[in-house]
PDB file of C-alpha atoms in Angstrom:
ATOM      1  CA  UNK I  11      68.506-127.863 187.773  1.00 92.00           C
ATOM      2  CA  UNK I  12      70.843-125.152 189.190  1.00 97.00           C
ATOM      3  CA  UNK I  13      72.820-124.875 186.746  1.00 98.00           C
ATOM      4  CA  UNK I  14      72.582-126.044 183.244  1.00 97.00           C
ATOM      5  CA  UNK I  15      75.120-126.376 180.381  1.00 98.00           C
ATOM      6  CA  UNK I  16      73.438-127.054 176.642  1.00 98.00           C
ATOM      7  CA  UNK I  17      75.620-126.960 173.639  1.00 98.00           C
ATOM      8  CA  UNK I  18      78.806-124.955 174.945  1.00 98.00           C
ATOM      9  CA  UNK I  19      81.845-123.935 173.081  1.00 97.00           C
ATOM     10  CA  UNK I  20      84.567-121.672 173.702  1.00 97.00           C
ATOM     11  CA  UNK I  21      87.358-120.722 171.447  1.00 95.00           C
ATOM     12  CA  UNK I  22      90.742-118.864 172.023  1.00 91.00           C
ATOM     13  CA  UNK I  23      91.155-117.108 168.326  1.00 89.00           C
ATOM     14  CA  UNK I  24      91.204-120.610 166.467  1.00 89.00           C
ATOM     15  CA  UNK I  25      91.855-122.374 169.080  1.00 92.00           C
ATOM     16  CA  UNK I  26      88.727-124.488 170.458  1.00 94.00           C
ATOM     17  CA  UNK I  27      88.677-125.229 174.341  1.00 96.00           C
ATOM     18  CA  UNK I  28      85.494-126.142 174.615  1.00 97.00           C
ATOM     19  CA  UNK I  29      83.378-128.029 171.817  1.00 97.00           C
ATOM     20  CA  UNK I  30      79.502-128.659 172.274  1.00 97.00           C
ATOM     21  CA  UNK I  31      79.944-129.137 176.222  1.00 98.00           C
ATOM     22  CA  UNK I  32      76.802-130.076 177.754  1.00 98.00           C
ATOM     23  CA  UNK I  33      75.549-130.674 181.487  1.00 97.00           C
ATOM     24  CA  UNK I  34      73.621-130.410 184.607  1.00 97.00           C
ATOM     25  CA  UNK I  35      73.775-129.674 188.032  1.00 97.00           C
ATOM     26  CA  UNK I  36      71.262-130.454 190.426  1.00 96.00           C
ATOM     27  CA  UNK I  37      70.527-128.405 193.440  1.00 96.00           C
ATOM     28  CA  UNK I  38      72.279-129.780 196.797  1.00 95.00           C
ATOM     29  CA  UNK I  39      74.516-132.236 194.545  1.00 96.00           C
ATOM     30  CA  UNK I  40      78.204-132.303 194.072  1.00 97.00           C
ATOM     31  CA  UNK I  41      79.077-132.877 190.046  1.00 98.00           C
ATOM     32  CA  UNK I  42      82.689-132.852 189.200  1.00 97.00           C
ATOM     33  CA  UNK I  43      84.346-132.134 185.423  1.00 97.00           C
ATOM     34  CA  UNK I  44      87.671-134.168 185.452  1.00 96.00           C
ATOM     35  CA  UNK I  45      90.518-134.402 182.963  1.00 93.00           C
ATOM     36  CA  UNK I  46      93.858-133.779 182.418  1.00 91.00           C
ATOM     37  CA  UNK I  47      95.529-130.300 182.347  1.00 89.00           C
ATOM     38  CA  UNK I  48      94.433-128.270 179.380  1.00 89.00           C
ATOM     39  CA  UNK I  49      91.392-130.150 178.667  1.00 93.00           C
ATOM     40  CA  UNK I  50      89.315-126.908 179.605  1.00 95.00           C
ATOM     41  CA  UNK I  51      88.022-127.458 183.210  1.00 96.00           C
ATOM     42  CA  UNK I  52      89.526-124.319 184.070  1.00 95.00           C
ATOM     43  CA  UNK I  53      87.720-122.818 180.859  1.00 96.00           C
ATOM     44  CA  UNK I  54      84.669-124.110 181.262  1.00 97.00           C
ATOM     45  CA  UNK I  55      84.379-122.956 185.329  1.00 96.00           C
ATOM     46  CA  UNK I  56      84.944-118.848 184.119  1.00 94.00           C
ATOM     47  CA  UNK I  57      82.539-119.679 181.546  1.00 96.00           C
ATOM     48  CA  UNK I  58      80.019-120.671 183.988  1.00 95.00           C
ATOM     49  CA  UNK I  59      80.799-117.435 185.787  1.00 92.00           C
ATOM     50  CA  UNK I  60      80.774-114.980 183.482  1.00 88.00           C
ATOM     51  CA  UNK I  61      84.284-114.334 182.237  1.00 87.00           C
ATOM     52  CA  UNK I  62      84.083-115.836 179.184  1.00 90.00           C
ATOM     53  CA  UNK I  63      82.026-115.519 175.463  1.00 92.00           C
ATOM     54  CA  UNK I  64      80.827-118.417 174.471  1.00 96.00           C
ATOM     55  CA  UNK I  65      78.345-119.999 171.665  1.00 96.00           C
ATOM     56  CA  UNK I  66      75.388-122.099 173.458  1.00 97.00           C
ATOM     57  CA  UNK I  67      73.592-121.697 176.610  1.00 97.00           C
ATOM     58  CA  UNK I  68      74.732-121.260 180.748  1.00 97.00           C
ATOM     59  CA  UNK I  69      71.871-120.988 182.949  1.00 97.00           C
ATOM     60  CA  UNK I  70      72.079-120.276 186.381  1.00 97.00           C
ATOM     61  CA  UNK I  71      69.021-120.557 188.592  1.00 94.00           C
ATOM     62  CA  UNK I  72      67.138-119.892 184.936  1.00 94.00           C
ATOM     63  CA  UNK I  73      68.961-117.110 183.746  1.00 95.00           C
ATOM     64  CA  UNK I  74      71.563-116.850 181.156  1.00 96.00           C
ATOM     65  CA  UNK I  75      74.798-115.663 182.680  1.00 95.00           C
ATOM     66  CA  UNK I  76      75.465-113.911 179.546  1.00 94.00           C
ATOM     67  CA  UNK I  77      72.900-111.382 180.144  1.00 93.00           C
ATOM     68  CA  UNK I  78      73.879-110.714 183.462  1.00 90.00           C
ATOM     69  CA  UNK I  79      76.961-108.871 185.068  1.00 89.00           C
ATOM     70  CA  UNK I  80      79.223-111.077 186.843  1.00 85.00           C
ATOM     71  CA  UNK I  81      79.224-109.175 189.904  1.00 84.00           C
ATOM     72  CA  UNK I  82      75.678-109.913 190.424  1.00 89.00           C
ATOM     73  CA  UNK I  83      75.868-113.550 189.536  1.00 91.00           C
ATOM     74  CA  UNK I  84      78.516-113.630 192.697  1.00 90.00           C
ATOM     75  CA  UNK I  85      74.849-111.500 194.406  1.00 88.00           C
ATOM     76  CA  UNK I  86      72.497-113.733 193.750  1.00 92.00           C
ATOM     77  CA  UNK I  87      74.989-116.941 195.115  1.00 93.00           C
ATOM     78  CA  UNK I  88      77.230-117.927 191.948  1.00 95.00           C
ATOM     79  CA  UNK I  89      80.552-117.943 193.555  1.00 94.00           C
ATOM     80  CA  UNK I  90      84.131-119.722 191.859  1.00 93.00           C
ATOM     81  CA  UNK I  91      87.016-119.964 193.669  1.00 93.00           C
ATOM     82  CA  UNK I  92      89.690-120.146 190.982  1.00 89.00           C
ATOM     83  CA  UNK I  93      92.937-122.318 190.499  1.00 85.00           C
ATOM     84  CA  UNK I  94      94.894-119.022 191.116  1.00 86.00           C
ATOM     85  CA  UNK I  95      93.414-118.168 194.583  1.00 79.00           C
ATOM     86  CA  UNK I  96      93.359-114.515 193.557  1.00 82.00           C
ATOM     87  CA  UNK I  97      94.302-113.847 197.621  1.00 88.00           C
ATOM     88  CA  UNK I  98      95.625-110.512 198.244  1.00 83.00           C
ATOM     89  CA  UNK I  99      98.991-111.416 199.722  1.00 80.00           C
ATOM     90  CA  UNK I 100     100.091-108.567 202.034  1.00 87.00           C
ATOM     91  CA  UNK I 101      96.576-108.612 203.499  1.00 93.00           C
ATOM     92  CA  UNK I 102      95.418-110.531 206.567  1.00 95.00           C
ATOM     93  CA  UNK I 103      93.896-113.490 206.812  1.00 94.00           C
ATOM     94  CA  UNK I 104      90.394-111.971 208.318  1.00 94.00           C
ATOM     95  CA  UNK I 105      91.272-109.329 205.975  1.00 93.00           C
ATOM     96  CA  UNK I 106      90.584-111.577 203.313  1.00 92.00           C
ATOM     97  CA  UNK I 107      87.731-113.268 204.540  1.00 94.00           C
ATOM     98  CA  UNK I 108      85.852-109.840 204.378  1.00 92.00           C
ATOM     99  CA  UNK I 109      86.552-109.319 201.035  1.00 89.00           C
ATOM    100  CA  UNK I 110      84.191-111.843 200.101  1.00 83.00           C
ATOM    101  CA  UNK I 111      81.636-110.878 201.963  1.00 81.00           C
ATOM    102  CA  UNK I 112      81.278-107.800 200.157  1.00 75.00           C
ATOM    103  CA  UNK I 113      78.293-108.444 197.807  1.00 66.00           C
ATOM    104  CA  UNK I 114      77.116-109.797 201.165  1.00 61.00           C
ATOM    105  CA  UNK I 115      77.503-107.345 204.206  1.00 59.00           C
ATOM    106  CA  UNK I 116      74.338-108.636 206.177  1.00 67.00           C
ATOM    107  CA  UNK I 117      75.413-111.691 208.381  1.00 71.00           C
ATOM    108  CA  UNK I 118      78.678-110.745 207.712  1.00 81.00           C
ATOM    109  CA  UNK I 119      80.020-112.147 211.848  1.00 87.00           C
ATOM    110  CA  UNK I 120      77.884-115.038 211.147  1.00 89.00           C
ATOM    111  CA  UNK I 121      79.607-116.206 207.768  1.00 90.00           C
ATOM    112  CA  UNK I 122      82.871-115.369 209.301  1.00 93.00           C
ATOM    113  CA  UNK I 123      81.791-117.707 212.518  1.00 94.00           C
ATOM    114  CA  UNK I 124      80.742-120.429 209.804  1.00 94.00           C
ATOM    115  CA  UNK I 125      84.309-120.224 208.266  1.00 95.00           C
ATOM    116  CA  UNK I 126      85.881-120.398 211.161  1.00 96.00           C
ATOM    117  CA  UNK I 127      84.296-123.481 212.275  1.00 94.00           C
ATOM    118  CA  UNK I 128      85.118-125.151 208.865  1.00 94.00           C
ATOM    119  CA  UNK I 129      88.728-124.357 208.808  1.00 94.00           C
ATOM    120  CA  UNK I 130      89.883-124.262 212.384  1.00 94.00           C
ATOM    121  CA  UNK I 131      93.397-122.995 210.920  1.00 94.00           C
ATOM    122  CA  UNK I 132      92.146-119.604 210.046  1.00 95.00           C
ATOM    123  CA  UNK I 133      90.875-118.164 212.671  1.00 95.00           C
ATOM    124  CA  UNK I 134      94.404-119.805 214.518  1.00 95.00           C
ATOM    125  CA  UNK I 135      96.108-117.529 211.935  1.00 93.00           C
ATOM    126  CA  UNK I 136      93.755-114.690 211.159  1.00 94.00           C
ATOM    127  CA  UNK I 137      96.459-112.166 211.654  1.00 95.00           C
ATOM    128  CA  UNK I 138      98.750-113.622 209.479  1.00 95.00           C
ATOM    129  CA  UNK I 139      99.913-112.168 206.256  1.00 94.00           C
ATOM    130  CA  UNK I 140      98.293-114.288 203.321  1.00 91.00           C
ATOM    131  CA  UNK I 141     101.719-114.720 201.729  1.00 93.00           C
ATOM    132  CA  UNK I 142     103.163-116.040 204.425  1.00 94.00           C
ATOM    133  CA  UNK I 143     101.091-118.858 204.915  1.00 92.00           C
ATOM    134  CA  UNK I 144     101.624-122.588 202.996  1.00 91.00           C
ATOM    135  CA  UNK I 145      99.823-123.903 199.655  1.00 89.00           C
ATOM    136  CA  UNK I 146      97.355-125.555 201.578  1.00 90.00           C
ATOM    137  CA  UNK I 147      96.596-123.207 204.134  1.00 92.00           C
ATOM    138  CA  UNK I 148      95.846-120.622 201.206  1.00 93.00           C
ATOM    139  CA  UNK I 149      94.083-122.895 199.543  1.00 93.00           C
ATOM    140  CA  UNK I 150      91.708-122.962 202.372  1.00 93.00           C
ATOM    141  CA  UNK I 151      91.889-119.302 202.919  1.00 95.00           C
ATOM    142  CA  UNK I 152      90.477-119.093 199.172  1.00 94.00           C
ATOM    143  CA  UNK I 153      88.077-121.729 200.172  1.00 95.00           C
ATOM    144  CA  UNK I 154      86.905-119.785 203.241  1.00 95.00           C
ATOM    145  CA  UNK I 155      86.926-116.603 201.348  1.00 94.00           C
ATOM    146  CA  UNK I 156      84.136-117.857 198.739  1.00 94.00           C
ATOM    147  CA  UNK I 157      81.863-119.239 201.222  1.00 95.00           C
ATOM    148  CA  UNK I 158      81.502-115.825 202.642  1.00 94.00           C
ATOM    149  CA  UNK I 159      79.742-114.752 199.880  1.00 91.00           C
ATOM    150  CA  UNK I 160      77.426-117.431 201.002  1.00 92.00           C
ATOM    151  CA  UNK I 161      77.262-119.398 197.610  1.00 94.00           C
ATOM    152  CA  UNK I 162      74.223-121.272 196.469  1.00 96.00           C
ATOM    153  CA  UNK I 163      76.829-123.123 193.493  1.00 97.00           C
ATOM    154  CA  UNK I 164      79.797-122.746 194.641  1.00 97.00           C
ATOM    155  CA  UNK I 165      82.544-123.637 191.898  1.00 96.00           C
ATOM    156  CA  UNK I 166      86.193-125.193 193.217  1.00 96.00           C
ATOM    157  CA  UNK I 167      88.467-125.536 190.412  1.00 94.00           C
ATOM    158  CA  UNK I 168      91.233-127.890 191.092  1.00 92.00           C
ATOM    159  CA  UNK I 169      91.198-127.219 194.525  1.00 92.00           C
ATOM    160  CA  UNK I 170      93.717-130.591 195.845  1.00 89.00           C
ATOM    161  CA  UNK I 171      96.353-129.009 192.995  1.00 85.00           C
ATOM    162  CA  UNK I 172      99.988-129.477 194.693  1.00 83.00           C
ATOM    163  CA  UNK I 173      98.486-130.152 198.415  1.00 85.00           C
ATOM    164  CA  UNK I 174      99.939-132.810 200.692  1.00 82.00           C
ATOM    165  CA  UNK I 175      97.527-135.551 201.636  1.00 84.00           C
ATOM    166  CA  UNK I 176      96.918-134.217 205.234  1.00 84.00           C
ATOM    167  CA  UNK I 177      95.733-130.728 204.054  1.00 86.00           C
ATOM    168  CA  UNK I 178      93.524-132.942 201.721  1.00 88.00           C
ATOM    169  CA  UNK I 179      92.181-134.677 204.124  1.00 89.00           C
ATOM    170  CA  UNK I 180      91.258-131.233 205.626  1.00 90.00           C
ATOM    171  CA  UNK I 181      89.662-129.768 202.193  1.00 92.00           C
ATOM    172  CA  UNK I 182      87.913-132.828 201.595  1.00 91.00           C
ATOM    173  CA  UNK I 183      86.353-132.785 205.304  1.00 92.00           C
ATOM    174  CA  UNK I 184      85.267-129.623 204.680  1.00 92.00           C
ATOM    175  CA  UNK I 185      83.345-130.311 201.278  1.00 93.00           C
ATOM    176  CA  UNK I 186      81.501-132.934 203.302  1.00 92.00           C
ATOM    177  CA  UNK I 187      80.339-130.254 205.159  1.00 93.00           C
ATOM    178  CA  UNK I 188      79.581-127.861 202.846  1.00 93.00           C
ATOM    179  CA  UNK I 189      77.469-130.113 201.031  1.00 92.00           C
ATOM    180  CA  UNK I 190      75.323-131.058 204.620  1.00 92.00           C
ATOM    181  CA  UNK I 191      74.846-127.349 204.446  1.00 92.00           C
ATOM    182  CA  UNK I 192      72.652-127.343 201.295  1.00 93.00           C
ATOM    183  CA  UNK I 193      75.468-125.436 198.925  1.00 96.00           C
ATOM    184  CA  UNK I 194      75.727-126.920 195.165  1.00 97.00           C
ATOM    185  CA  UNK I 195      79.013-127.244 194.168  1.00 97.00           C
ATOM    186  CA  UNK I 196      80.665-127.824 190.609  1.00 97.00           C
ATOM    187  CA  UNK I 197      84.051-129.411 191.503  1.00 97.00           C
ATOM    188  CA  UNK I 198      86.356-129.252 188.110  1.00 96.00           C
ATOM    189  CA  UNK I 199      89.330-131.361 189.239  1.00 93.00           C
ATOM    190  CA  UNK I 200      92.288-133.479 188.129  1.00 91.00           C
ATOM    191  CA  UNK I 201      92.821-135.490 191.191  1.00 92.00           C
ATOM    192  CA  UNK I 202      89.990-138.710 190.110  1.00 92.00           C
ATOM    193  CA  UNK I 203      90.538-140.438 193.231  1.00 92.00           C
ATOM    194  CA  UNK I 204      89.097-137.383 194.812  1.00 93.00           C
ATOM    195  CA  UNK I 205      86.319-136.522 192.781  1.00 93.00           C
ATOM    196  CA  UNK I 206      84.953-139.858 193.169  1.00 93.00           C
ATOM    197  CA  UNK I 207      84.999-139.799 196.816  1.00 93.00           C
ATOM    198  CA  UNK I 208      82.889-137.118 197.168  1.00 94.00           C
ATOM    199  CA  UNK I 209      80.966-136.053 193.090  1.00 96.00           C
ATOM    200  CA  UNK I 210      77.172-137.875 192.906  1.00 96.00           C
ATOM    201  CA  UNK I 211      77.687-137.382 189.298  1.00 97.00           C
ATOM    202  CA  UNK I 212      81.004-136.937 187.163  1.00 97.00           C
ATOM    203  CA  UNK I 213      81.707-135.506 183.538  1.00 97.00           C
ATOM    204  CA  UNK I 214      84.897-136.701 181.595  1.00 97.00           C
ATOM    205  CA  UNK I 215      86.232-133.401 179.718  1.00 97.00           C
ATOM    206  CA  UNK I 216      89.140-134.170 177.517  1.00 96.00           C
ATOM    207  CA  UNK I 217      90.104-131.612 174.835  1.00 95.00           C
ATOM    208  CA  UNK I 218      87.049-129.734 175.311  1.00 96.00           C
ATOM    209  CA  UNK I 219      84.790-132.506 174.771  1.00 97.00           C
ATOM    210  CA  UNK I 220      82.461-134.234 177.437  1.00 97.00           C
ATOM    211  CA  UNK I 221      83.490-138.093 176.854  1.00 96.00           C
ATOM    212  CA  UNK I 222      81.948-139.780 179.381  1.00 95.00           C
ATOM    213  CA  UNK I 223      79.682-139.535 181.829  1.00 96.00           C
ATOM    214  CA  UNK I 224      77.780-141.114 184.952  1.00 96.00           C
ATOM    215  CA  UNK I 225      77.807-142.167 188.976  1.00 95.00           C
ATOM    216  CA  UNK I 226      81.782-142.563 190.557  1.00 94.00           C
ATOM    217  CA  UNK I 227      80.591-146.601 190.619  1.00 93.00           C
ATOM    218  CA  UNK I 228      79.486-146.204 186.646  1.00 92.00           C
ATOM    219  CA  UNK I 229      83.244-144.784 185.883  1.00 93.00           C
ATOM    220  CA  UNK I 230      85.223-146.644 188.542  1.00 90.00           C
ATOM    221  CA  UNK I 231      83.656-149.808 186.098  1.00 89.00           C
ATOM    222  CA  UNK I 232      84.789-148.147 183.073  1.00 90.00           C
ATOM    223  CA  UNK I 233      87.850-149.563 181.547  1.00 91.00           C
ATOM    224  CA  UNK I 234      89.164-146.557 180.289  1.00 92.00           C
ATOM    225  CA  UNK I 235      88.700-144.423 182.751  1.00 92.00           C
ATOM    226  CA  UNK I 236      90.416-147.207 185.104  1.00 89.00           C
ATOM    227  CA  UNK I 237      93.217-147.362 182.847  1.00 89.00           C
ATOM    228  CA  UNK I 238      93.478-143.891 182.059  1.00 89.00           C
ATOM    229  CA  UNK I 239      92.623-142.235 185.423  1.00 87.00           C
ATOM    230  CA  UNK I 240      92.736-144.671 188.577  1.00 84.00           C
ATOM    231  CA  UNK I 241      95.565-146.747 187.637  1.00 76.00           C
ATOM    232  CA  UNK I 242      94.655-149.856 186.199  1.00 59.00           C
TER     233      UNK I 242
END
């Protein structure tokens, strides 16, 4: 287990996002948290990487995150690419690709090749100002950007948020393919339809409680979640 959640909670002040949040993450798999906005996804992924207090446990790779700094959790392969995209707008594209590299400077051209080959579109625009570029194509500049610090768990929170279905056609090509590539990833997303086409294993969050859990076939049977979630 990669990663491994026991007994989590989180609180803003009195506020409780996350209450007793539990779960696993197997190496090579893709597990997604779903729910609706504010149920804590977003929480629970800076949790996982360090940013954060919480009651409980977070291991990565064996080691409690809590004990280590979260610069060197993005060292030794724990890498989140956040709802925000955090880009640095009046940089280039290629500019920005470097910046993630920079726990990572060996095999630095190579990473950059890898990205490159993922999303076509950036090297086409590598030049380009990251401001001046549309939602999608910054969302896969943010993308891009976190697999050059050559993840081992890579965590994508809400990554589809706002995108037009062909630019998710293009993300969700290129999970595929990070996934035949051996990285973990922890996929905390809204979109259902989406995290069941590509999550081995899914978590229901809803107000900072895991509700459900199972296989996309064990919650695409589940008449709540089919209700709630996919539509009836």
């Amino acid at each position: 287990m990669i990663l491994n959640i026991d007994d989590v909670s989180v609180s803003y002040g009195e506020v409780s996002a996350l209450r007793g949040v539990s779960l696993g993450v197997e190496e090579g798999s893709i597990v997604s948290v779903i729910g609706p906005n504010g149920a804590g996804k977003s929480t629970l992924a800076n949790t996982v990487t360090g940013f954060r207090p919480y009651g409980g446990s977070v291991t990565y790779d064996g080691t409690e995150v809590s004990s280590v700094d979260a610069s060197d959790l993005v060292a030794n392969g724990l890498i989140h690419c956040t709802e925000d995209r955090d880009l640095f707008g009046y940089m280039s594209v290629e500019d920005n690709l470097e910046l993630g590299a920079y726990r990572h400077g060996d095999g630095e051209a190579d990473r950059l090749e890898y990205v490159y080959d993922v999303f076509p579109t950036l090297e086409e625009r590598k030049d380009q100002n990251a401001r001046t570029m549309s939602g999608g194509e910054q969302q896969m500049l943010a993308i891009g950007r976190a697999l050059m610090g050559d993840p081992e768990l890579l965590i994508l929170d809400e990554p589809t948020l706002g995108l037009a279905p062909v630019i998710l056609e293009d993300i969700s090509d290129a999970i595929e393919e990070i996934r035949e590539d051996g990285v973990t990833v922890l996929l905390c997303e809204q979109n259902v339809t989406f995290a069941m086409n590509h999550a081995d294993h899914i978590y229901l969050l809803e107000n900072g409680r895991i509700e459900k859990d199972g296989t996309p076939d064990d919650l695409r049977g589940d008449d709540y979640i089919r209700d709630a979630y996919l539509g009836g």
